[in-house]
Short mmCIF file of C-alpha atoms in Angstrom, two decimals:
data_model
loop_
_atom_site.label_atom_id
_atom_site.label_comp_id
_atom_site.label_asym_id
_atom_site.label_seq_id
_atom_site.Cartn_x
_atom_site.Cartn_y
_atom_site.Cartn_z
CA UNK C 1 -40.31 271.62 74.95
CA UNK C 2 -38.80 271.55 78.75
CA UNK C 3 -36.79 274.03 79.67
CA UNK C 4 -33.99 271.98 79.63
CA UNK C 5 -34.57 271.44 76.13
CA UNK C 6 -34.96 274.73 75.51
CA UNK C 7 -31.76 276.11 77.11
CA UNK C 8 -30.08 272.85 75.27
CA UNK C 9 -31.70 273.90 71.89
CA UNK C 10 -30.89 277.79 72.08
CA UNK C 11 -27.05 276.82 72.55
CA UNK C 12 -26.54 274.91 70.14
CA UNK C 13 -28.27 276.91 67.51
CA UNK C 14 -26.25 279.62 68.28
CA UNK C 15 -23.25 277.30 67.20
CA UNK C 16 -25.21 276.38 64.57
CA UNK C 17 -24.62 272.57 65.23
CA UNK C 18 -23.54 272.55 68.79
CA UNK C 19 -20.34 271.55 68.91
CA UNK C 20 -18.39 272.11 72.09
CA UNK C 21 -15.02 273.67 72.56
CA UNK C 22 -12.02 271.14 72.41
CA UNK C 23 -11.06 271.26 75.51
CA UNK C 24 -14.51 270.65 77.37
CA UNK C 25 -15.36 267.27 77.45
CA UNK C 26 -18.55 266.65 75.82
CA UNK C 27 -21.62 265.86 78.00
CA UNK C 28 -23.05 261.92 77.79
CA UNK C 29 -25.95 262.56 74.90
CA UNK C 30 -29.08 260.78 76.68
CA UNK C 31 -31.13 258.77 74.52
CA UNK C 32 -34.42 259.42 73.86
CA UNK C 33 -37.52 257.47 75.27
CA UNK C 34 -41.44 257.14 74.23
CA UNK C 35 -43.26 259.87 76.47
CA UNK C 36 -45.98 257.89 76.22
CA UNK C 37 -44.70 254.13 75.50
CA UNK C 38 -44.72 252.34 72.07
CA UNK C 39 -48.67 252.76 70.50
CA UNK C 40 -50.19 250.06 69.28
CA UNK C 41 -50.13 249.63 65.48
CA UNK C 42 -53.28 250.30 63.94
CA UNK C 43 -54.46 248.12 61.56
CA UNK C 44 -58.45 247.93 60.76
CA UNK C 45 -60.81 250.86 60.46
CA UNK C 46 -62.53 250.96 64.41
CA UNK C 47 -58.72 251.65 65.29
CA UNK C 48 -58.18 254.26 62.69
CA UNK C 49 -61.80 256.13 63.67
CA UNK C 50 -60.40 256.34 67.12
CA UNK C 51 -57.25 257.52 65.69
CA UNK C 52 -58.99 259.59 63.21
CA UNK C 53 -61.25 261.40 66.31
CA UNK C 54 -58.18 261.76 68.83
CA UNK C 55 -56.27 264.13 66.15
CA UNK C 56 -59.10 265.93 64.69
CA UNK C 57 -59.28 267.01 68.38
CA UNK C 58 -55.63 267.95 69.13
CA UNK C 59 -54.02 270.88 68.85
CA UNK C 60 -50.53 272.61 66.90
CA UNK C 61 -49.02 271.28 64.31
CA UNK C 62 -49.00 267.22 63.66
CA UNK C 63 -45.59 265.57 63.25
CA UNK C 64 -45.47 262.91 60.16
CA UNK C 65 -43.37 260.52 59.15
CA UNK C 66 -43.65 257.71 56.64
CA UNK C 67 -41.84 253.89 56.55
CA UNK C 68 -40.73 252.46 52.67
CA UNK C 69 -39.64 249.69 51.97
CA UNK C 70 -37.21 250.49 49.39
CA UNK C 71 -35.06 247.85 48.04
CA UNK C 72 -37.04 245.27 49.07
CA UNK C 73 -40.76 245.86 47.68
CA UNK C 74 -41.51 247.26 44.02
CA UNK C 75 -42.31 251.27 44.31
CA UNK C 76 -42.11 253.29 47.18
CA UNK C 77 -45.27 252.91 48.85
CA UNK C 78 -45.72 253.41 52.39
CA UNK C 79 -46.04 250.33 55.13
CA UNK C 80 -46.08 252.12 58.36
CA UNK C 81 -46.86 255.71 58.87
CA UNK C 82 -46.25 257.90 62.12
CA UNK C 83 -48.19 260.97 63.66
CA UNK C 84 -47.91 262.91 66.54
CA UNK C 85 -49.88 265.84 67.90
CA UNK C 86 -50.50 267.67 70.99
CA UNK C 87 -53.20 266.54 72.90
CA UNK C 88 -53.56 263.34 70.30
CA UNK C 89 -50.44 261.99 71.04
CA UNK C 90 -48.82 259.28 69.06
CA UNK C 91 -49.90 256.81 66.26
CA UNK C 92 -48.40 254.44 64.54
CA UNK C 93 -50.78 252.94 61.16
CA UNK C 94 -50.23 250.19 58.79
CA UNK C 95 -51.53 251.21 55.50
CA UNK C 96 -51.50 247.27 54.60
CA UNK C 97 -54.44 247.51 56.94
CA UNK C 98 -55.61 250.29 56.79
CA UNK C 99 -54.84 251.50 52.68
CA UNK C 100 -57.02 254.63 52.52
CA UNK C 101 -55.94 257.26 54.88
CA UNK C 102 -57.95 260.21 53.62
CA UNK C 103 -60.67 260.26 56.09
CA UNK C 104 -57.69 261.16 58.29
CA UNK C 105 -56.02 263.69 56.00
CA UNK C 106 -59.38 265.65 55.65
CA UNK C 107 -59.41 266.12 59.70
CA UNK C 108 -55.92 267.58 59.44
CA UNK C 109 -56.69 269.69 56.29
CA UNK C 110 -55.23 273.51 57.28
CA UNK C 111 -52.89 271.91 59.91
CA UNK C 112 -49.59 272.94 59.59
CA UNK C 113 -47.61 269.33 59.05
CA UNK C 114 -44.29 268.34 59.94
CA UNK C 115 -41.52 266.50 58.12
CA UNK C 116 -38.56 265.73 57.62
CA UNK C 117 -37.14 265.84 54.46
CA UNK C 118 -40.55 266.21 52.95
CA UNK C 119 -39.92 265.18 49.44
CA UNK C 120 -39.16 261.52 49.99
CA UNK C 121 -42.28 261.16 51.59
CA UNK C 122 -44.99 263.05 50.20
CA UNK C 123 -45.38 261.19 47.30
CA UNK C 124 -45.81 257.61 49.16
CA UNK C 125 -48.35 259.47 51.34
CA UNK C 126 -50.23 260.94 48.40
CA UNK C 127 -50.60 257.76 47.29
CA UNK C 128 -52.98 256.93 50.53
CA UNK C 129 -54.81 259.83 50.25
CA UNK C 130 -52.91 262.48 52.81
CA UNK C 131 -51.97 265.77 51.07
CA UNK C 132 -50.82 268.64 53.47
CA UNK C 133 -51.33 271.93 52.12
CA UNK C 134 -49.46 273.66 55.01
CA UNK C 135 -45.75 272.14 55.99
CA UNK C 136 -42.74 272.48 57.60
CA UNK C 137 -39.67 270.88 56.77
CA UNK C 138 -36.75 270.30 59.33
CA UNK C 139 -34.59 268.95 57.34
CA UNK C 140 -34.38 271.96 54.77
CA UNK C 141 -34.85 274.33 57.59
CA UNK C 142 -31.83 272.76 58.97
CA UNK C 143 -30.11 273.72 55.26
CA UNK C 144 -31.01 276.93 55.49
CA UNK C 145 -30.25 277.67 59.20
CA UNK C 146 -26.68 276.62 58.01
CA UNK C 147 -26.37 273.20 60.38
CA UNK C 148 -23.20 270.92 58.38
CA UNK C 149 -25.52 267.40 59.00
CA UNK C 150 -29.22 267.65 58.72
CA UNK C 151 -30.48 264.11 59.07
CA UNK C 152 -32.85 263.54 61.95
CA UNK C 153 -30.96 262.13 64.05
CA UNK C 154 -28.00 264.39 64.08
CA UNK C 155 -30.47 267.20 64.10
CA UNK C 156 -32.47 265.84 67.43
CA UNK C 157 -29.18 265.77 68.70
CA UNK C 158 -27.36 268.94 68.28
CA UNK C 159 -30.06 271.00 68.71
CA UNK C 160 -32.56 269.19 71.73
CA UNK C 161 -30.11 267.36 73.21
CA UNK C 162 -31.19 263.69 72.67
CA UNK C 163 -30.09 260.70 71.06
CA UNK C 164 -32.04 258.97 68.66
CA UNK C 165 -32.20 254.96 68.21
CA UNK C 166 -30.26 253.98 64.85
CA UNK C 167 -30.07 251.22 63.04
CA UNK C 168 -33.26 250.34 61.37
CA UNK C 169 -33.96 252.74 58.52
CA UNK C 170 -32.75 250.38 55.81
CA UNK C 171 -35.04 247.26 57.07
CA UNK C 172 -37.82 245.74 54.91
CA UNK C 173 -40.99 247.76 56.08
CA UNK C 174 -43.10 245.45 54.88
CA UNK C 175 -42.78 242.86 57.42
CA UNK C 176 -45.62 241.68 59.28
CA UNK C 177 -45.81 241.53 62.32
CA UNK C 178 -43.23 244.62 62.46
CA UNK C 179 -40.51 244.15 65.32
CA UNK C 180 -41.10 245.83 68.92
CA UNK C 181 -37.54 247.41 68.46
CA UNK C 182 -38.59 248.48 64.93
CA UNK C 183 -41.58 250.30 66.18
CA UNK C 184 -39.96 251.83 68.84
CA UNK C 185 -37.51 253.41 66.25
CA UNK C 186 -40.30 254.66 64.12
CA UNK C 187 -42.19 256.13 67.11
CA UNK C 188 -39.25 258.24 68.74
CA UNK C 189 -38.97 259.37 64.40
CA UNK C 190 -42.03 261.68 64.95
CA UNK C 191 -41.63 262.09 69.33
CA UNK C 192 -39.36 265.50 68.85
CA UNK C 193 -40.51 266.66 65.58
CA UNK C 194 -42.88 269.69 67.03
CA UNK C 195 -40.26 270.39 69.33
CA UNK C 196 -37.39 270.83 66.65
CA UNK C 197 -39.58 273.11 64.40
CA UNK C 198 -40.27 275.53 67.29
CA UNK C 199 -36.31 275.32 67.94
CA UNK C 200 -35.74 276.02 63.80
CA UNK C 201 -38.52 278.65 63.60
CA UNK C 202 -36.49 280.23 66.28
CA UNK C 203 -33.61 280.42 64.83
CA UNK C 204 -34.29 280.85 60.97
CA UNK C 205 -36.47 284.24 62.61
CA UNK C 206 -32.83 285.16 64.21
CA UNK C 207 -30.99 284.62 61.23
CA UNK C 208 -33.65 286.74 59.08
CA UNK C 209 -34.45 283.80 56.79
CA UNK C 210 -37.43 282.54 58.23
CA UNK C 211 -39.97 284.00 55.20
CA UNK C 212 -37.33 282.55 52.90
CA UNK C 213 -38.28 278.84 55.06
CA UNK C 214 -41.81 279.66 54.24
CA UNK C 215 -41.74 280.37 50.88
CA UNK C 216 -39.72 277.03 50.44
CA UNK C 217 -42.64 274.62 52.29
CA UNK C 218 -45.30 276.59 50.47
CA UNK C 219 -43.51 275.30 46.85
CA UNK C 220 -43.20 272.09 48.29
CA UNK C 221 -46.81 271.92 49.79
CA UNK C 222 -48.16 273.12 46.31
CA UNK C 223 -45.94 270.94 44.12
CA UNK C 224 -48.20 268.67 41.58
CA UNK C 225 -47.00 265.24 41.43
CA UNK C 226 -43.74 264.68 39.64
CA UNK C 227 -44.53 262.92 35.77
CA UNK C 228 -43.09 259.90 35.38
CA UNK C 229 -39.47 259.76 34.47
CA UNK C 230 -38.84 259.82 30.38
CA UNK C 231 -36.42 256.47 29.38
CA UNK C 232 -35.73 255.16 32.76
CA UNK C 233 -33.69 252.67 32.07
CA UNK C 234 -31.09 255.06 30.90
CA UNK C 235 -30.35 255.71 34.54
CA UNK C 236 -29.17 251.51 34.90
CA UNK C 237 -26.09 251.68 37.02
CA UNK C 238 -23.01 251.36 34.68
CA UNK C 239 -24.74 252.47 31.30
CA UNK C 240 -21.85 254.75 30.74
CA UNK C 241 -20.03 251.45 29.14
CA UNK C 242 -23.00 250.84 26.66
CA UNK C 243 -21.50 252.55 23.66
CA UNK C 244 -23.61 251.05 20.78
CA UNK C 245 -27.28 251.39 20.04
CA UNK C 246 -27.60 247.74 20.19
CA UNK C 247 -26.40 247.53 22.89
CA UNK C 248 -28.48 250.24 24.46
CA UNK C 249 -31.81 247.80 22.97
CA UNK C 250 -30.57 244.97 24.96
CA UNK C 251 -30.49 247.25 27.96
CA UNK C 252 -33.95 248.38 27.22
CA UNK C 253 -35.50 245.46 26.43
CA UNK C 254 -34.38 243.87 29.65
CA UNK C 255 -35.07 246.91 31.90
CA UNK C 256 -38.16 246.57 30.90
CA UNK C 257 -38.51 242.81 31.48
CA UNK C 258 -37.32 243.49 34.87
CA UNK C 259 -39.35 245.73 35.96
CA UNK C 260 -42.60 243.67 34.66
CA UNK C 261 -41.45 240.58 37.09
CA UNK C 262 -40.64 243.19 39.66
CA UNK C 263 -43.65 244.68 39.47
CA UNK C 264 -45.86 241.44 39.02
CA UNK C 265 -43.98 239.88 42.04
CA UNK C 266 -43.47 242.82 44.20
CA UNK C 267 -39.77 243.04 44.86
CA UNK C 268 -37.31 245.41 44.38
CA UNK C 269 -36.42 245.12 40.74
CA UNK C 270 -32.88 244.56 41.66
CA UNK C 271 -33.50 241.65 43.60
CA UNK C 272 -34.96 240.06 40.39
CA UNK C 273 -31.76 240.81 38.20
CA UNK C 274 -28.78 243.33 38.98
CA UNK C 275 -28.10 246.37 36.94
CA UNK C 276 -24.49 244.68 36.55
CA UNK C 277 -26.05 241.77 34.93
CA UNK C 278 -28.19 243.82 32.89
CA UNK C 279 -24.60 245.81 31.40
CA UNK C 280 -23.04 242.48 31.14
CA UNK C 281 -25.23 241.18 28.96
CA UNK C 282 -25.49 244.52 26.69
CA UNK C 283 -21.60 244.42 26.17
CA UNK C 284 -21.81 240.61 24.76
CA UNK C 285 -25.58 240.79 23.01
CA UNK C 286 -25.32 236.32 23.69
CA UNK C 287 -26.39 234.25 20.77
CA UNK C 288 -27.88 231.58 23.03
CA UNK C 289 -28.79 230.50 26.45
CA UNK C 290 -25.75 228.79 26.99
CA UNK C 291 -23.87 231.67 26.26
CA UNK C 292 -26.04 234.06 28.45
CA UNK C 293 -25.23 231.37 31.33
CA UNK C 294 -21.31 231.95 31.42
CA UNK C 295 -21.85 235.69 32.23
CA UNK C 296 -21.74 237.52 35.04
CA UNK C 297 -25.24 237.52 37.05
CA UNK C 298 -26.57 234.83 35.31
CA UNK C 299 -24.99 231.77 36.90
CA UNK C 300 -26.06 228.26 38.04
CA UNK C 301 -28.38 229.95 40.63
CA UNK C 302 -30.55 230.84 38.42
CA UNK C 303 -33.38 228.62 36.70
CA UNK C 304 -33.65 227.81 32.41
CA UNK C 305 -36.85 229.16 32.59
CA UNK C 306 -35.29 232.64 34.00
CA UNK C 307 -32.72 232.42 31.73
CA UNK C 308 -35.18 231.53 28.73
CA UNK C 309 -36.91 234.56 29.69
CA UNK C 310 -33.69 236.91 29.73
CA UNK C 311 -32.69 235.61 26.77
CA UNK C 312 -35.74 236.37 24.28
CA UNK C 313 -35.23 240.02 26.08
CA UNK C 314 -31.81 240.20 24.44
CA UNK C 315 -33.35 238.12 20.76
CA UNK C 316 -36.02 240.92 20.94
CA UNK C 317 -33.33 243.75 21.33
CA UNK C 318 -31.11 241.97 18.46
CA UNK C 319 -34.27 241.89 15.85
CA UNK C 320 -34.94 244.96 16.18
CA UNK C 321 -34.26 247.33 13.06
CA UNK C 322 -32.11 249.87 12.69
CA UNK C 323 -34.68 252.84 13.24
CA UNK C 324 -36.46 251.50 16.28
CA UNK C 325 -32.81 251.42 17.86
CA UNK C 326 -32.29 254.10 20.85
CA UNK C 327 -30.59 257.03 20.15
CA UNK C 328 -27.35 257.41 22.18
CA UNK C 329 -27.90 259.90 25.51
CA UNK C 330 -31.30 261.68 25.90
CA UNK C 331 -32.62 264.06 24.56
CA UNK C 332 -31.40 267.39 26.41
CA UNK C 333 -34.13 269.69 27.59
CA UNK C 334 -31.93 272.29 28.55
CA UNK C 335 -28.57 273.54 27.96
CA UNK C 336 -25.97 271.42 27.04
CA UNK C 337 -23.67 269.73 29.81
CA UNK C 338 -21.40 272.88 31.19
CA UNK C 339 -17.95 271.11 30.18
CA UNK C 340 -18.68 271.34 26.19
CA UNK C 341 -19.71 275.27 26.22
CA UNK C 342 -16.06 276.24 26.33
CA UNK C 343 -16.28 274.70 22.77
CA UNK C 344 -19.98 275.23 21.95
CA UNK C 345 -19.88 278.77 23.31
CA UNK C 346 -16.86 280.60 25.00
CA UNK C 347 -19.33 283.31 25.43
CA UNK C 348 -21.78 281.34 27.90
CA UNK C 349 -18.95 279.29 29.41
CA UNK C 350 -17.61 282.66 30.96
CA UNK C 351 -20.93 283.95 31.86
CA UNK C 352 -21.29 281.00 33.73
CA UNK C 353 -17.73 280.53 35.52
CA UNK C 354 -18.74 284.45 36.88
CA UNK C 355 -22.18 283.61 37.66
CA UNK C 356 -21.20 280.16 39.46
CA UNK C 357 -18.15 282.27 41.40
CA UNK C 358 -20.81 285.04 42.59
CA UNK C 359 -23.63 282.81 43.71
CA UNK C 360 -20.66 280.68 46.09
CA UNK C 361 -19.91 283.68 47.41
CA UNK C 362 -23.33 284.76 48.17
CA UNK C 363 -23.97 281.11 49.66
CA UNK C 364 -21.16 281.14 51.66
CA UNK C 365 -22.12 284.88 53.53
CA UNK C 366 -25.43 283.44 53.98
CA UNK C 367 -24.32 280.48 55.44
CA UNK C 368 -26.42 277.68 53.16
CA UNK C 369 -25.60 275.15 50.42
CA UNK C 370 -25.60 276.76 47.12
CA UNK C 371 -28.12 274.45 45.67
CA UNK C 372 -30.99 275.57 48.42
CA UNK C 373 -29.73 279.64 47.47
CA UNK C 374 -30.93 278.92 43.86
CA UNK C 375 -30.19 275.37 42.18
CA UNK C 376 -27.73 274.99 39.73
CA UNK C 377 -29.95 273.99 36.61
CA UNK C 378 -31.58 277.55 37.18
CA UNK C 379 -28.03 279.00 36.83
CA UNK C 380 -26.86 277.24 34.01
CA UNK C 381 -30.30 277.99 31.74
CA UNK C 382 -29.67 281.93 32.47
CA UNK C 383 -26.27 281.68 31.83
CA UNK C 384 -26.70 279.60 28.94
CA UNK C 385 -29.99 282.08 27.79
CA UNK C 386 -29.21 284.93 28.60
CA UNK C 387 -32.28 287.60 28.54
CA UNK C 388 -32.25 289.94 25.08
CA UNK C 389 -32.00 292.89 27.62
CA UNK C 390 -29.48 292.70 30.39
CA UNK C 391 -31.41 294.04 33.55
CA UNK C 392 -32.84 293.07 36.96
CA UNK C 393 -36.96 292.73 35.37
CA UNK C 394 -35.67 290.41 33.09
CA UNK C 395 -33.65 288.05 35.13
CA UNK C 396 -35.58 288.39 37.71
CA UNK C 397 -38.44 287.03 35.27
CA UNK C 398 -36.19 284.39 33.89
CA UNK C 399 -35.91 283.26 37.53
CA UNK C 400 -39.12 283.09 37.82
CA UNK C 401 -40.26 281.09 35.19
CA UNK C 402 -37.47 278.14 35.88
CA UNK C 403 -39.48 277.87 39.45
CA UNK C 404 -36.78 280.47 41.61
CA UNK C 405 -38.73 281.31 45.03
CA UNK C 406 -39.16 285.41 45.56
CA UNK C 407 -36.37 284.77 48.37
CA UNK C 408 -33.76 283.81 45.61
CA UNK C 409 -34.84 286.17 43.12
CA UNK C 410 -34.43 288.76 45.23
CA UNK C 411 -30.86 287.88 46.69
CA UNK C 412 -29.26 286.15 43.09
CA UNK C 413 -31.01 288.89 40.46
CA UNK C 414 -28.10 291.44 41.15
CA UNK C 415 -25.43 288.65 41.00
CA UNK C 416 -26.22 287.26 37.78
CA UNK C 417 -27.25 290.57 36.17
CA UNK C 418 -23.57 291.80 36.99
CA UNK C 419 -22.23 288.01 35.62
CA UNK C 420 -24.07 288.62 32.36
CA UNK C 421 -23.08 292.42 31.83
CA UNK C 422 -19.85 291.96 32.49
CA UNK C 423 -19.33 289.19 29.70
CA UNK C 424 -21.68 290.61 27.25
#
């Protein structure tokens, strides 16, 4: 980091966001430019050796970034992936090309890696066989430092100073050849990453919070993969208006028939047939083809044998008998949702409304979303499960074994020990 950047970085920290007075008129924000120009795209395994060799001999941590192509490809995979290190510089690598990255995740094994907003990428990397086991996210250091907006961009730019190109996050990754402009975008992504880390270290060490950072990226880091997601076509956009377990069959039975082309063609499975479409044709169960045609999202557009092949989804969902039928909702794991315990359990619902009140208070002094000081889920099981013994071992165990950090056992134990007393 210049010393420009450093001086730029250290003020606006201390403002936690930057934001001038008023009445000074705010400085032109510069926009930010390749140090080193726009790196060729590496595509075949010579050019990943090299790449492979240059970081293996650089130095500090290495900045990481990955491109989806969500809403246009089936899965999250990744089709462009960005690195940066000192004395390595940048790289920019097509995993269409080159689809097994491991060889270059073993060179940076013990490196401390860099990311923003870690989660949404991991698993894509993962996939192509690069697994940090040291990181450091900017985008929840930027949560708990207190900043109001934490995407990249806004973060490059109230804390370093710099502008960074917009306007292609949402474009379809997967084209080939990729678009100067769109890999100029992805290489500026990763071209201030170390520096905004050392800026964050800084100031989460100021604020006192820096172990609490660490403890975060080492949970992250050591995450296993998440399972895959019980019933997911529960989560179709507008199933709140499917009432009737038939109903809920004909969803099903479509979801699934979606996904299959999705997955066979490799598109986004809402490009093959809308969630709307999907509820439409739920709420009328058609009898036929032609009456499948007259709804909504299955018009003229669309070919007989498409519509052939919606319909015996919807046949399949109406043969079904009455026991293979979905239940209605899922099956909680968990307490129940927090606006039935007044009725369920008066008891809870209080301990809760105290807990909830204490913890927003807590979040607030500290300056951090309440979700990142101990996530809500946690609260409600405690609340909801309260320990046999009221006292600071046993919440703080019952913390512990819903995943709560040592940071937020430490600050919320006292706080929902004095919730739970006080309505037991």
């Amino acid at each position: 980091m210049t010393d420009a950047q450093e001086t730029a970085a250290e003020t606006a920290l201390r403002t936690t966001g930057g934001a001038p007075p008023d009445d000074v008129e705010p400085a032109p924000i510069p926009l930010l430019e390749p140090r080193e120009g726009i790196p060729p795209v590496v595509a075949d395994d010579a050019a990943l050796a090299e790449v492979i060799a240059a970081f293996a001999s650089g130095t500090g941590p290495v900045a990481v970034d990955a491109e989806r192509a969500s809403g246009y490809r089936y899965g999250q995979r990744a089709y462009l992936v960005q690195l940066r290190r000192e004395g390595a510089g940048s790289a920019l690598i097509d995993p269409v090309g080159c689809p097994d990255l491991s060889g270059l995740g073993e060179v940076l094994a013990g490196t401390e890696w860099i990311l923003h907003a870690a989660t949404q990428d991991l698993p894509c990397l993962r996939e192509i066989g690069m697994i940090p086991t040291r990181l450091f996210d900017t985008e929840l250091a930027g949560r708990l430092a207190g900043f109001p907006r934490v995407g990249l961009g806004a973060m490059v730019e109230s804390v370093l100073g710099y502008a960074l190109e917009k306007g292609h996050s949402a474009v379809d990754w997967s084209t080939r050849p990729l678009p100067e402009p769109w890999l100029r975008y992805a290489a500026l992504d990763v071209e201030l990453l170390v520096d905004l880390r050392d800026a964050l270290e800084k100031e989460l060490d100021r604020q006192g919070k820096l172990e609490w950072a660490h403890q975060e990226f080492d949970a992250i880091a050591s995450a296993p993969p998440a399972p895959p997601r019980k019933d997911p076509w529960r989560r179709t956009s507008g199933m709140h208006k499917v009432r009737r377990r038939r109903q809920m069959a004909v969803v099903r039975e479509l979801w699934n028939a979606r996904d299959a082309v999705a997955q066979r063609r490799d598109v986004s499975p809402g490009k093959v047939l809308s969630d709307a479409a999907i509820v439409e044709a739920s709420l009328a169960v058609p009898a036929n083809v032609q009456a499948l045609t007259a709804l909504p999202g299955f018009g003229h557009r669309m070919g007989r044998r498409q519509l052939e092949q919606w319909q015996a989804a919807v046949d399949r969902a109406k043969a079904l008998p009455d026991p293979d039928l979905p239940q209605p909702g899922q099956p909680l794991n968990g307490p129940p949702p927090p606006r039935s315990w007044a009725d369920k359990d008066p008891a809870a619902a209080a301990r809760l409304s105290a807990a909830r009140a204490a913890v927003s208070a807590l979040a607030e002094e500290l300056n951090m979303p309440q979700e990142n000081l101990i996530t809500p889920d946690t609260v409600r099981r405690v609340c909801w499960e309260p320990p046999a013994e009221i006292g600071e071992d046993a919440v703080a165990d019952a913390l512990a074994s819903y995943g709560a950090r040592r940071w937020q056992i430490e600050q919320v134990t006292p706080l929902l020990v004095e919730a739970l007393a006080a309505q037991a």
